[in-house]
C-alpha cells in the first residue's frame, strides 16, 4: 500500500539510478573524437558563404510596406 502512495518517488529514484548507470557503463569512442575535426574542416571549405549587408528600415518605411 505504501508503494502505491509513493509511486512518484519510486519512479524518480529508478530514473536517477538508470541515468547514472547508463553514464557509468557508456564507452567513449576515441576514434570518432579524434577524426571529427578533420571532417568538419574539410566540409567547411566547400560550403559557399553568402553575406547580406543592408540598412535597416525606418518605422515609416516599415509602415509603408504593410
Short mmCIF file of N, CA and C in Angstrom, two decimals:
data_model
loop_
_atom_site.label_atom_id
_atom_site.label_comp_id
_atom_site.label_asym_id
_atom_site.label_seq_id
_atom_site.Cartn_x
_atom_site.Cartn_y
_atom_site.Cartn_z
N UNK A 1 0.82 -1.19 0.00
CA UNK A 1 0.00 0.00 0.00
C UNK A 1 0.87 1.25 0.00
N UNK A 2 2.02 1.22 0.71
CA UNK A 2 2.87 2.39 0.77
C UNK A 2 3.53 2.67 -0.58
N UNK A 3 3.77 1.61 -1.35
CA UNK A 3 4.37 1.81 -2.67
C UNK A 3 3.41 2.57 -3.58
N UNK A 4 2.14 2.26 -3.48
CA UNK A 4 1.16 2.96 -4.31
C UNK A 4 1.08 4.43 -3.94
N UNK A 5 1.29 4.77 -2.68
CA UNK A 5 1.24 6.17 -2.26
C UNK A 5 2.48 6.93 -2.71
N UNK A 6 3.61 6.24 -2.78
CA UNK A 6 4.88 6.90 -3.09
C UNK A 6 5.42 6.49 -4.46
N UNK A 7 4.55 6.20 -5.39
CA UNK A 7 4.99 5.71 -6.69
C UNK A 7 5.80 6.77 -7.45
N UNK A 8 5.51 8.05 -7.24
CA UNK A 8 6.26 9.10 -7.90
C UNK A 8 7.71 9.11 -7.42
N UNK A 9 7.92 8.98 -6.15
CA UNK A 9 9.28 8.93 -5.61
C UNK A 9 10.03 7.69 -6.07
N UNK A 10 9.33 6.57 -6.16
CA UNK A 10 9.96 5.34 -6.65
C UNK A 10 10.36 5.50 -8.11
N UNK A 11 9.52 6.12 -8.90
CA UNK A 11 9.82 6.33 -10.32
C UNK A 11 11.02 7.26 -10.48
N UNK A 12 11.06 8.34 -9.74
CA UNK A 12 12.18 9.29 -9.85
C UNK A 12 13.47 8.63 -9.40
N UNK A 13 13.43 7.86 -8.34
CA UNK A 13 14.63 7.16 -7.87
C UNK A 13 15.11 6.16 -8.93
N UNK A 14 14.20 5.44 -9.55
CA UNK A 14 14.58 4.49 -10.60
C UNK A 14 15.15 5.21 -11.81
N UNK A 15 14.60 6.37 -12.16
CA UNK A 15 15.12 7.13 -13.30
C UNK A 15 16.51 7.66 -13.02
N UNK A 16 16.76 8.11 -11.80
CA UNK A 16 18.10 8.61 -11.44
C UNK A 16 19.11 7.48 -11.48
N UNK A 17 18.76 6.33 -10.94
CA UNK A 17 19.67 5.19 -10.95
C UNK A 17 19.96 4.75 -12.38
N UNK A 18 18.94 4.71 -13.22
CA UNK A 18 19.14 4.30 -14.62
C UNK A 18 20.00 5.30 -15.37
N UNK A 19 19.83 6.59 -15.10
CA UNK A 19 20.63 7.61 -15.78
C UNK A 19 22.09 7.48 -15.41
N UNK A 20 22.38 7.37 -14.12
CA UNK A 20 23.77 7.25 -13.70
C UNK A 20 24.38 5.92 -14.17
N UNK A 21 23.58 4.88 -14.23
CA UNK A 21 24.09 3.60 -14.71
C UNK A 21 24.45 3.67 -16.19
N UNK A 22 23.65 4.38 -16.97
CA UNK A 22 23.95 4.49 -18.40
C UNK A 22 25.21 5.31 -18.63
N UNK A 23 25.44 6.34 -17.83
CA UNK A 23 26.68 7.12 -17.97
C UNK A 23 27.88 6.30 -17.50
N UNK A 24 27.70 5.50 -16.46
CA UNK A 24 28.82 4.73 -15.91
C UNK A 24 29.24 3.61 -16.86
N UNK A 25 28.30 3.04 -17.61
CA UNK A 25 28.63 1.92 -18.48
C UNK A 25 28.89 2.34 -19.92
N UNK A 26 28.73 3.60 -20.24
CA UNK A 26 28.95 4.06 -21.61
C UNK A 26 30.43 4.03 -21.95
N UNK A 27 30.72 3.70 -23.20
CA UNK A 27 32.10 3.68 -23.67
C UNK A 27 32.36 4.93 -24.49
N UNK A 28 33.56 5.47 -24.39
CA UNK A 28 33.92 6.67 -25.14
C UNK A 28 34.61 6.26 -26.43
N UNK A 29 34.01 6.49 -27.59
CA UNK A 29 34.64 6.11 -28.85
C UNK A 29 35.77 7.07 -29.20
N UNK A 30 36.99 6.69 -28.95
CA UNK A 30 38.14 7.57 -29.18
C UNK A 30 38.38 7.84 -30.66
N UNK A 31 38.10 6.89 -31.53
CA UNK A 31 38.38 7.08 -32.95
C UNK A 31 37.48 8.17 -33.55
N UNK A 32 36.23 8.23 -33.12
CA UNK A 32 35.34 9.25 -33.65
C UNK A 32 35.71 10.64 -33.16
N UNK A 33 36.18 10.75 -31.93
CA UNK A 33 36.52 12.04 -31.36
C UNK A 33 37.73 12.63 -32.06
N UNK A 34 38.73 11.82 -32.38
CA UNK A 34 39.95 12.33 -32.97
C UNK A 34 39.79 12.63 -34.46
N UNK A 35 38.89 11.95 -35.17
CA UNK A 35 38.77 12.18 -36.61
C UNK A 35 37.71 13.21 -36.97
N UNK A 36 36.86 13.61 -36.05
CA UNK A 36 35.77 14.53 -36.36
C UNK A 36 36.23 15.92 -36.80
N UNK A 37 37.22 16.57 -36.16
CA UNK A 37 37.59 17.92 -36.60
C UNK A 37 38.12 17.97 -38.03
N UNK A 38 38.80 16.94 -38.50
CA UNK A 38 39.30 16.93 -39.87
C UNK A 38 38.15 16.89 -40.87
N UNK A 39 37.12 16.13 -40.56
CA UNK A 39 35.96 16.03 -41.44
C UNK A 39 35.21 17.35 -41.48
N UNK A 40 35.05 17.99 -40.35
CA UNK A 40 34.35 19.27 -40.29
C UNK A 40 35.13 20.35 -41.04
N UNK A 41 36.44 20.37 -40.89
CA UNK A 41 37.24 21.38 -41.58
C UNK A 41 37.17 21.19 -43.09
N UNK A 42 37.14 19.97 -43.56
CA UNK A 42 37.04 19.71 -44.99
C UNK A 42 35.67 20.11 -45.52
N UNK A 43 34.64 19.89 -44.76
CA UNK A 43 33.29 20.23 -45.20
C UNK A 43 33.09 21.74 -45.22
N UNK A 44 33.69 22.47 -44.27
CA UNK A 44 33.52 23.92 -44.22
C UNK A 44 34.18 24.62 -45.40
N UNK A 45 35.21 24.04 -45.97
CA UNK A 45 35.94 24.67 -47.07
C UNK A 45 35.09 24.70 -48.34
N UNK A 46 34.19 23.74 -48.52
CA UNK A 46 33.41 23.67 -49.75
C UNK A 46 32.03 24.32 -49.64
N UNK A 47 31.65 24.80 -48.48
CA UNK A 47 30.33 25.39 -48.30
C UNK A 47 30.38 26.87 -48.71
N UNK A 48 29.56 27.28 -49.68
CA UNK A 48 29.56 28.70 -50.06
C UNK A 48 28.94 29.56 -48.96
N UNK A 49 29.49 30.75 -48.79
CA UNK A 49 29.01 31.66 -47.76
C UNK A 49 28.40 32.88 -48.43
N UNK A 50 27.22 33.27 -47.98
CA UNK A 50 26.53 34.44 -48.52
C UNK A 50 26.52 35.51 -47.44
N UNK A 51 26.98 36.71 -47.79
CA UNK A 51 26.99 37.83 -46.86
C UNK A 51 25.99 38.85 -47.35
N UNK A 52 25.02 39.20 -46.50
CA UNK A 52 23.99 40.16 -46.86
C UNK A 52 24.23 41.41 -46.03
N UNK A 53 24.36 42.54 -46.72
CA UNK A 53 24.52 43.79 -46.00
C UNK A 53 23.49 44.78 -46.52
N UNK A 54 22.74 45.35 -45.62
CA UNK A 54 21.71 46.31 -45.99
C UNK A 54 21.43 47.20 -44.78
N UNK A 55 20.83 48.34 -45.04
CA UNK A 55 20.48 49.22 -43.93
C UNK A 55 19.12 48.83 -43.39
N UNK A 56 18.88 49.17 -42.15
CA UNK A 56 17.60 48.87 -41.52
C UNK A 56 16.53 49.85 -42.00
N UNK A 57 15.31 49.33 -42.06
CA UNK A 57 14.20 50.18 -42.45
C UNK A 57 13.76 51.07 -41.29
N UNK A 58 13.34 52.25 -41.60
CA UNK A 58 12.80 53.13 -40.57
C UNK A 58 11.35 52.71 -40.29
N UNK A 59 10.76 53.25 -39.24
CA UNK A 59 9.38 52.94 -38.90
C UNK A 59 8.43 53.33 -40.02
N UNK A 60 8.69 54.45 -40.67
CA UNK A 60 7.82 54.91 -41.76
C UNK A 60 7.92 53.96 -42.96
N UNK A 61 9.11 53.49 -43.26
CA UNK A 61 9.27 52.55 -44.38
C UNK A 61 8.60 51.20 -44.08
N UNK A 62 8.69 50.76 -42.81
CA UNK A 62 8.02 49.53 -42.42
C UNK A 62 6.51 49.66 -42.53
N UNK A 63 5.99 50.82 -42.13
CA UNK A 63 4.54 51.04 -42.21
C UNK A 63 4.09 51.11 -43.66
N UNK A 64 4.94 51.65 -44.54
CA UNK A 64 4.58 51.76 -45.95
C UNK A 64 4.51 50.38 -46.63
N UNK A 65 5.27 49.41 -46.13
CA UNK A 65 5.25 48.07 -46.71
C UNK A 65 3.96 47.33 -46.39
N UNK A 66 3.36 47.64 -45.26
CA UNK A 66 2.13 46.94 -44.86
C UNK A 66 0.98 47.67 -45.39
#
